[in-house]
CSV table of C-alpha atoms in Angstrom, one decimal:
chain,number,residue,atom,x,y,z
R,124,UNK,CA,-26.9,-21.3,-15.8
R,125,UNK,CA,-28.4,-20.4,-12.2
R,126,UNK,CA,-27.9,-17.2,-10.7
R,127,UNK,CA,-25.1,-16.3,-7.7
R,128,UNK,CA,-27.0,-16.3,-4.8
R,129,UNK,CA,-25.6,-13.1,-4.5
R,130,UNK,CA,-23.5,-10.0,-6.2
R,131,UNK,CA,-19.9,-10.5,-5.7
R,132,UNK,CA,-18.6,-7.2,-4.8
R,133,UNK,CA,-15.2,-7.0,-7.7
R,134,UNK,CA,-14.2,-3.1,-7.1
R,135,UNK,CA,-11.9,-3.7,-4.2
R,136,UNK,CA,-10.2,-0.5,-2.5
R,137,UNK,CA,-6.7,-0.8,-1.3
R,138,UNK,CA,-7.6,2.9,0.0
R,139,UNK,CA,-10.4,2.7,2.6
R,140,UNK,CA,-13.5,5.3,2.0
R,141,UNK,CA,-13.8,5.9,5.1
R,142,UNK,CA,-10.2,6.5,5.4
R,143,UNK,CA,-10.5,9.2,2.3
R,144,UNK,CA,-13.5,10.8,3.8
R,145,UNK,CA,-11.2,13.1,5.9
R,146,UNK,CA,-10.1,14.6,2.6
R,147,UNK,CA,-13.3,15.6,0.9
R,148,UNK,CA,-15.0,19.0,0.2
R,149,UNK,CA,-17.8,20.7,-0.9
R,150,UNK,CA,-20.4,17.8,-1.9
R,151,UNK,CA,-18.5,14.9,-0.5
R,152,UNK,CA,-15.7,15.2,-3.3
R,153,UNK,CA,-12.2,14.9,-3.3
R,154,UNK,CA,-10.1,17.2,-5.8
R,155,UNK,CA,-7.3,15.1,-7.3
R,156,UNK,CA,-4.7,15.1,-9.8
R,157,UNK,CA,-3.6,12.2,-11.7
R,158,UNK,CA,0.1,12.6,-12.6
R,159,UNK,CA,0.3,9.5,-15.3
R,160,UNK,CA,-3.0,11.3,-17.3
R,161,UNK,CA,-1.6,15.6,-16.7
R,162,UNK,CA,-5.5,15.9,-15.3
R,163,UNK,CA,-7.3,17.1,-12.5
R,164,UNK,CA,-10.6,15.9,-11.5
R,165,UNK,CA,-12.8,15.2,-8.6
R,166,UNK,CA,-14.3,12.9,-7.1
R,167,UNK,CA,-16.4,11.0,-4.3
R,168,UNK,CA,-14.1,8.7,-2.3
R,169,UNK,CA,-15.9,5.4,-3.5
R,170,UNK,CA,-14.9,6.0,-7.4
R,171,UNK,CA,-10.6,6.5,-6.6
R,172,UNK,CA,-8.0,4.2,-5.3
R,173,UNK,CA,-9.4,1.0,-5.9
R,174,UNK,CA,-8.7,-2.2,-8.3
R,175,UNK,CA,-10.5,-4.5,-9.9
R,176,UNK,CA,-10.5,-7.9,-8.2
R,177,UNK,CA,-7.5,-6.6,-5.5
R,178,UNK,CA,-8.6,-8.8,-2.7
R,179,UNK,CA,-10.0,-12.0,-4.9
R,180,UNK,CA,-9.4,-15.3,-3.5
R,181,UNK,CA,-9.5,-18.2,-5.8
R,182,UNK,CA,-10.3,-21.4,-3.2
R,183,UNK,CA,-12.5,-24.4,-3.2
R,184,UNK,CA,-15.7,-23.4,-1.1
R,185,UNK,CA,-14.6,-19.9,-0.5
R,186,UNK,CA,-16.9,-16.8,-2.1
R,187,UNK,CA,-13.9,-14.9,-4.3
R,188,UNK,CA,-14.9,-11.5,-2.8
R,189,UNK,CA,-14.6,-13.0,1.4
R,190,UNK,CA,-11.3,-11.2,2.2
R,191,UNK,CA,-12.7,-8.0,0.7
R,192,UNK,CA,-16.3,-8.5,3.4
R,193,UNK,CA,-13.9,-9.0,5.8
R,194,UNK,CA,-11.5,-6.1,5.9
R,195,UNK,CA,-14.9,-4.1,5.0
R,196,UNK,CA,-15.7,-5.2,8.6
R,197,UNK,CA,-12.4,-4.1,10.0
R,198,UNK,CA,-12.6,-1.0,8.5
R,199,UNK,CA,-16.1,-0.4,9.9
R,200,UNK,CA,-14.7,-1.1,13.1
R,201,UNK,CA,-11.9,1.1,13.3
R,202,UNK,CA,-13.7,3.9,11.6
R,203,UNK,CA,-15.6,5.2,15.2
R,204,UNK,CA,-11.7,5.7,16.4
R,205,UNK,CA,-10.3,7.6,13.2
R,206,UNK,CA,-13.0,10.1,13.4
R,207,UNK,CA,-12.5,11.0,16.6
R,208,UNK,CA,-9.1,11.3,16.4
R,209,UNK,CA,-9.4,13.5,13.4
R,210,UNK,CA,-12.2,15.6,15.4
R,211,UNK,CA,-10.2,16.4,18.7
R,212,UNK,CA,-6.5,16.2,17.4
R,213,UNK,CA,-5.7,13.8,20.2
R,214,UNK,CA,-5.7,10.0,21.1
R,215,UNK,CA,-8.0,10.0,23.4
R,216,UNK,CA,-6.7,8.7,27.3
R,217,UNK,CA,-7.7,5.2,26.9
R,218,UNK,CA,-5.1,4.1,24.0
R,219,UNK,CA,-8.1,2.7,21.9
R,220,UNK,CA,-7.8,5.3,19.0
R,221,UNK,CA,-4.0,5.2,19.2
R,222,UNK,CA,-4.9,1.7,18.4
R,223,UNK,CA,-7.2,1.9,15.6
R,224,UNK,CA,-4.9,4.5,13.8
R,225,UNK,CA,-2.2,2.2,13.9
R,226,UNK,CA,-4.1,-0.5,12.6
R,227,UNK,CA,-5.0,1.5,10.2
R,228,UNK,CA,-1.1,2.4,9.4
R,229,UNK,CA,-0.4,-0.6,9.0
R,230,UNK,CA,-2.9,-1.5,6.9
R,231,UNK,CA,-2.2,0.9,4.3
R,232,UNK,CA,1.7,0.5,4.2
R,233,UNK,CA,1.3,-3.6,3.3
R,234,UNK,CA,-1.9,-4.1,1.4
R,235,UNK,CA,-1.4,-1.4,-2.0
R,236,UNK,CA,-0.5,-2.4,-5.1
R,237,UNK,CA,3.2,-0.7,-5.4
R,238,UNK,CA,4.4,-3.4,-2.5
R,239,UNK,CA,1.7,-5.9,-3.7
R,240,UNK,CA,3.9,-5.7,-7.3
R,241,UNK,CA,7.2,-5.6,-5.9
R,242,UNK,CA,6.6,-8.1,-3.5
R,243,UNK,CA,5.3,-10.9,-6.9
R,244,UNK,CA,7.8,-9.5,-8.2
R,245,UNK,CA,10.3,-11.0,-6.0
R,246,UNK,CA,8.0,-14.4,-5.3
R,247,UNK,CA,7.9,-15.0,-8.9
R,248,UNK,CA,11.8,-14.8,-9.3
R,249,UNK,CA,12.1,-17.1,-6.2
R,250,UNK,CA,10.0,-19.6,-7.7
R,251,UNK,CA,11.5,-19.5,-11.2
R,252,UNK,CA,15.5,-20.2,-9.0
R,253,UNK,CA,13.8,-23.0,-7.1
R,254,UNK,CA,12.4,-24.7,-10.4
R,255,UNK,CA,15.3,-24.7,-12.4
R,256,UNK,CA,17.3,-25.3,-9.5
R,257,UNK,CA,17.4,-29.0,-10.0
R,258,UNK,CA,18.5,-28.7,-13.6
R,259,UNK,CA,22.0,-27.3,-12.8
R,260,UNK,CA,23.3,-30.6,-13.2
R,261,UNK,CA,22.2,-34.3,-13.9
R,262,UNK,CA,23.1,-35.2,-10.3
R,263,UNK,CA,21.1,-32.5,-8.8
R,264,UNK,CA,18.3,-33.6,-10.5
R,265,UNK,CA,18.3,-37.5,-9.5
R,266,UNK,CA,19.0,-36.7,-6.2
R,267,UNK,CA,15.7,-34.4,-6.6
R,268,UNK,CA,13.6,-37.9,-7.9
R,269,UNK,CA,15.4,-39.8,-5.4
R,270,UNK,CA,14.0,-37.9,-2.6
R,271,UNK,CA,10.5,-37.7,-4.3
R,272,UNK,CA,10.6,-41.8,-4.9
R,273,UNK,CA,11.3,-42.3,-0.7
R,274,UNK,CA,8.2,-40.0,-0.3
R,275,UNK,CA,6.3,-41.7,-2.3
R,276,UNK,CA,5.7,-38.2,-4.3
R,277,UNK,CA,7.0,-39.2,-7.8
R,278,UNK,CA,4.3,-41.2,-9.9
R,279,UNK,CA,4.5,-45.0,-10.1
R,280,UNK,CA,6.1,-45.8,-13.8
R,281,UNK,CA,7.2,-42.1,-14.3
R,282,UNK,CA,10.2,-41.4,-16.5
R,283,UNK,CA,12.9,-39.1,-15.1
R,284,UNK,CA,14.5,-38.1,-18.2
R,285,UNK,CA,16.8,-35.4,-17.1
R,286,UNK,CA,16.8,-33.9,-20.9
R,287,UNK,CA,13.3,-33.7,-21.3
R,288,UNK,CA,12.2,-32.1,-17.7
R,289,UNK,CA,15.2,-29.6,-18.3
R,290,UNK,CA,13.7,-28.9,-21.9
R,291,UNK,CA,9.8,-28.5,-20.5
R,292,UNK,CA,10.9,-26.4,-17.6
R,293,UNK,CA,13.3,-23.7,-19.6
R,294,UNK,CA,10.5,-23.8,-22.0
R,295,UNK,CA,7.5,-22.8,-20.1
R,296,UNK,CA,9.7,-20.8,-16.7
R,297,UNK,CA,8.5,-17.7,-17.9
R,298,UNK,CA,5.0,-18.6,-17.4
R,299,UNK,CA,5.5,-19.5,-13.7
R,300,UNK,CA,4.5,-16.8,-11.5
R,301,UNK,CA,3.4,-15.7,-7.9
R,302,UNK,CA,-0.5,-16.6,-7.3
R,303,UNK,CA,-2.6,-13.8,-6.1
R,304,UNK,CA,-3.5,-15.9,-3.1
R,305,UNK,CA,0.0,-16.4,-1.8
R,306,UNK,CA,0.4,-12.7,-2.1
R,307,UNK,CA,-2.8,-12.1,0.5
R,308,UNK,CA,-1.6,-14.8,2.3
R,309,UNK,CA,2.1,-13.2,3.1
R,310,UNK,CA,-0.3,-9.9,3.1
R,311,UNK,CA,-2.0,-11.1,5.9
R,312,UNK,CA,0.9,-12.6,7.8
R,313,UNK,CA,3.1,-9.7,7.6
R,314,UNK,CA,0.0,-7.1,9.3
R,315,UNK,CA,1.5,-8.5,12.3
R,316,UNK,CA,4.6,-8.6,12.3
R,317,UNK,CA,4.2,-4.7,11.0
R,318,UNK,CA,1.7,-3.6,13.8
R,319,UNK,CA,4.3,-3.5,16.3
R,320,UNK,CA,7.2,-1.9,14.5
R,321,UNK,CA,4.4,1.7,13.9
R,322,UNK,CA,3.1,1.1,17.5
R,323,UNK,CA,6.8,1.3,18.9
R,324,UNK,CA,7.0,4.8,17.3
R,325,UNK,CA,6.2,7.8,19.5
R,326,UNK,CA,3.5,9.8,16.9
R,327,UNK,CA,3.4,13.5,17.3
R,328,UNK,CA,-0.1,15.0,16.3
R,329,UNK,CA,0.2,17.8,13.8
R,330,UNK,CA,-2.7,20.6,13.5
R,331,UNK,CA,-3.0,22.8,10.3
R,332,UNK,CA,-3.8,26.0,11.0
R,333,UNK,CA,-6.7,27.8,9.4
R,334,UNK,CA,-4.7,30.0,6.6
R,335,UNK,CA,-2.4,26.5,5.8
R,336,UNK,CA,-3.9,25.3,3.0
R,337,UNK,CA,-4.4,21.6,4.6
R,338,UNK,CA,-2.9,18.4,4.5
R,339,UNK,CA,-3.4,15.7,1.1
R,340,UNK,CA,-3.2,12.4,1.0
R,341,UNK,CA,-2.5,10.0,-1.8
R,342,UNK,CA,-3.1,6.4,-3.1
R,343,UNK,CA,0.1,5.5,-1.1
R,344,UNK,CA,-0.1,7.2,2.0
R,345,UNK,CA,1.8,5.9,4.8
R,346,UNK,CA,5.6,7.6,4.0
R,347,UNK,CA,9.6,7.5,5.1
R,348,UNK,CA,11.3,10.2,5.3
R,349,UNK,CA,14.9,11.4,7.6
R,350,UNK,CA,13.7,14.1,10.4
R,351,UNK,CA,13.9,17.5,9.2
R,352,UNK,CA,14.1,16.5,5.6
R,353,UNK,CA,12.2,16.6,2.1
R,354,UNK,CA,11.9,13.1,0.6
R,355,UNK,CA,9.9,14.0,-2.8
R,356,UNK,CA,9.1,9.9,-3.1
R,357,UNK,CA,12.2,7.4,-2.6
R,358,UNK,CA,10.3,4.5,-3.0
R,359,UNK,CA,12.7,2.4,-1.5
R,360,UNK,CA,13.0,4.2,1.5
R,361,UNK,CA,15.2,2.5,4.9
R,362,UNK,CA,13.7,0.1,7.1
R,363,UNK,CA,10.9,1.1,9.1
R,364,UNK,CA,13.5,-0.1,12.5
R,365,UNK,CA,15.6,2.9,11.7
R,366,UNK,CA,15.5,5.1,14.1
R,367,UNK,CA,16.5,7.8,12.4
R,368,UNK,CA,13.7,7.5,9.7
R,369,UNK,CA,10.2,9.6,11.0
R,370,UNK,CA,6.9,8.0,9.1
R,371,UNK,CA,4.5,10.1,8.3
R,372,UNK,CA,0.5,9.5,7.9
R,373,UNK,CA,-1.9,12.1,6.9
R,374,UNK,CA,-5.3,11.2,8.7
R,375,UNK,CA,-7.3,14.3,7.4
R,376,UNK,CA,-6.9,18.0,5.8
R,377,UNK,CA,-6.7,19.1,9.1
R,378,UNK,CA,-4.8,16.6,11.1
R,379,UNK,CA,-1.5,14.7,10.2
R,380,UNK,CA,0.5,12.4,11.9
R,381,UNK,CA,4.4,11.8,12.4
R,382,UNK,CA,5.7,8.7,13.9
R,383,UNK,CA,9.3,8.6,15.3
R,384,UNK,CA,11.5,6.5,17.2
R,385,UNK,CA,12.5,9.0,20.1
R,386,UNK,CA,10.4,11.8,21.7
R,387,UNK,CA,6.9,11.7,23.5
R,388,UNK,CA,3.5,12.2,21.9
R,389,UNK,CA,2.3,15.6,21.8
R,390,UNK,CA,0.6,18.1,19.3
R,391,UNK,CA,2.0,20.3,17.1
R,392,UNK,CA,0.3,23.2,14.7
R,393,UNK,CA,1.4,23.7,11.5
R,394,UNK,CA,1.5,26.8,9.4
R,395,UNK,CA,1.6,26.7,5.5
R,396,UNK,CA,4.9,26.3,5.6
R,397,UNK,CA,5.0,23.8,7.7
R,398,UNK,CA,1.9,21.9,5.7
R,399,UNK,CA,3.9,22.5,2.4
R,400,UNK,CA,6.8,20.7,4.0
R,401,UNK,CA,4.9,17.5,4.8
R,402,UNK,CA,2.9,17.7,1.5
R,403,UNK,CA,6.2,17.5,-0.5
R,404,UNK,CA,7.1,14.3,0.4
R,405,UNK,CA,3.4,12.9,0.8
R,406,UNK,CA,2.8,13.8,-2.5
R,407,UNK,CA,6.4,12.6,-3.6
R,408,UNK,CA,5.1,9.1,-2.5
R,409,UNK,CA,2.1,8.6,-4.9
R,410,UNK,CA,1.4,5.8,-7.3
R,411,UNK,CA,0.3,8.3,-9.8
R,412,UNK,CA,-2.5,10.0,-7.9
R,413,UNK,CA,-3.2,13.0,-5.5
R,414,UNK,CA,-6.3,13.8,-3.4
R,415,UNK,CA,-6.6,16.7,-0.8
R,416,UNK,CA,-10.6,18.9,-0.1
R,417,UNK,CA,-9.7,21.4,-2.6
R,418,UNK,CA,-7.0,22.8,-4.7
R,419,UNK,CA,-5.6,25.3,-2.0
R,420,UNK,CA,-3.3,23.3,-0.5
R,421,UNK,CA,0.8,24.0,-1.0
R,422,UNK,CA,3.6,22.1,-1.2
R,423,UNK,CA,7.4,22.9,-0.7
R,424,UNK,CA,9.4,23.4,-4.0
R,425,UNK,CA,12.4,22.7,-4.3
R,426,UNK,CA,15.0,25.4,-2.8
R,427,UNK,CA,14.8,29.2,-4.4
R,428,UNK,CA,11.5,28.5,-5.2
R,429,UNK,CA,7.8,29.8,-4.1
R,430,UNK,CA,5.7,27.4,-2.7
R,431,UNK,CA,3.3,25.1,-5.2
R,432,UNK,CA,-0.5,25.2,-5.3
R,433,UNK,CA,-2.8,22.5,-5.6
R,434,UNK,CA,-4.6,25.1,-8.3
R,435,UNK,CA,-1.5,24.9,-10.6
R,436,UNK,CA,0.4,21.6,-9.8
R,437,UNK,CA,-0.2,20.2,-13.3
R,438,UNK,CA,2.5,22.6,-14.6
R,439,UNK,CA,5.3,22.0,-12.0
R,440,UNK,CA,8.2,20.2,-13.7
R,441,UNK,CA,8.6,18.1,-10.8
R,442,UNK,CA,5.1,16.1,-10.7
R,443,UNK,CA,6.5,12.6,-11.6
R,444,UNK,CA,4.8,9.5,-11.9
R,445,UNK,CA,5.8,7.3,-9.9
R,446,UNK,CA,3.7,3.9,-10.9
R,447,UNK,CA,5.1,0.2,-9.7
């Protein structure tokens, strides 16, 4: 068998690196927890928050790993805008890194695999209604091969027995399901559609101050939460047209971001508390992992209670897995 012209890259990150380079420490590494395994560990940003084959395409003179080059090439091209928003805590006056962090934003919030899952989740069941669809009754189904004979879309000669498609389809509708393609292809379509609804928002720069601990991040980092409120993870939080609904984004362990529907854009500087605060309900949004420059960062408990530590968050009752 010949050789590929070339390696197919197969570990495909639904978190960029260059995106989880704002959250790294001494040596490059990110600290993180993983809540499903009870263990820390760390980390450079090119061995966490990636899948195998996430971006694959499966198409007739198209290299499987092509989607995966290009965002790689997007990524590359925003990256210039997210460090130097992350360097001067500001957009710049030109609106191009306002831009690129949105792009990012958006990014994130439709291509990971909690919506990727929930969204087969719900192609697959549509598919499954339309098949069997026809078999609610004999007369649904002729009309079905009627419609297919004037299209000239049902084979010359064909049988329609009504028993016997209704038999093969109830026995093999449980192996129907969504293809990964149509998944990046709805992916793709709704990146646009989603761009506008995070660029409409008004995004308030925060700071963290020295003593705060700093911001984390996590394998599902663009969050929904109601002003003034912790979330701790609702996963199926309000639309993001609510505008009572703030989104927040942290873009580094120094610089955060909080997108709302009213207000101007300004910048704000946090102290622990007010880091713990956003922590809570960043870290309440995780698939299963957490990933912040060290393990001094805090986190709001809930009420009566001191704040958390990174250092000690594998024996707080209230780390949850929260896996699609």
């Amino acid at each position: 068998m010949p050789k590929p012209s070339r390696e197919i890259a197969r570990k495909h990150h639904y978190v960029p690196e260059m995106y989880l380079s704002g959250f790294v420490g001494r040596k490059g590494r990110c600290f993180g927890v993983d809540a499903k395994e009870r263990r820390p560990f760390k980390s450079r940003p090119k061995g966490i928050a990636a899948q195998r084959d996430f971006n694959l395409i499966e198409a007739p003179g198209i290299p499987p790993d092509a989607l995966e080059k290009e965002l790689s090439k997007l990524e590359s091209v925003l990256a210039p805008g997210i460090k130097r928003v992350r360097e001067t805590a500001s957009f710049g006056t030109d609106g191009k890194d306002r831009e690129d962090v949105i792009n990012l934003i958006t990014l994130l919030a439709v291509r990971n695999p909690r919506t990727r899952n929930d969204m087969q989740r719900i192609y697959t069941e549509m598919f499954r209604a339309m098949l069997a669809a026809p078999f609610e009754d004999k007369a649904k189904w002729e009309a079905v091969v009627e419609a297919m004979k004037a299209a000239g879309k049902w084979p010359k000669d064909e049988p329609s027995d009504f028993e016997g498609y209704k038999e093969f389809v109830e026995n093999n509708l449980d192996k129907v399901k969504a293809h990964q393609n149509f998944s990046l292809e709805m992916e793709l379509e709704a990146l646009e559609t989603l761009y506008w609804y995070f660029d409409a928002r008004k995004w308030r720069i925060l700071k963290a101050k020295e003593d705060s601990g700093g911001f984390v991040t996590t394998d599902h980092p663009v969050c929904i939460r109601s002003p003034g409120s912790l979330n701790y993870g609702a996963q199926f939080a309000p639309g993001l047209g609510l505008s009572d609904r703030d989104v927040l984004f942290p873009l580094s362990s120094k610089v955060a971001l909080v997108g709302r529907m009213e207000g101007g854009e300004d910048i704000v500087e946090l102290d622990d508390k007010g880091v713990a605060d956003f922590n809570a309900t960043v870290m309440g949004y995780a698939i299963k992992q957490i990933y912040a420059a060290d393990d001094q960062y805090r986190y709001t408990r809930p009420a009566g209670k001191p704040l958390g530590k990174g250092c000690t968050l594998l024996q707080d009752s209230n780390l949850k897995v929260r896996e699609s």
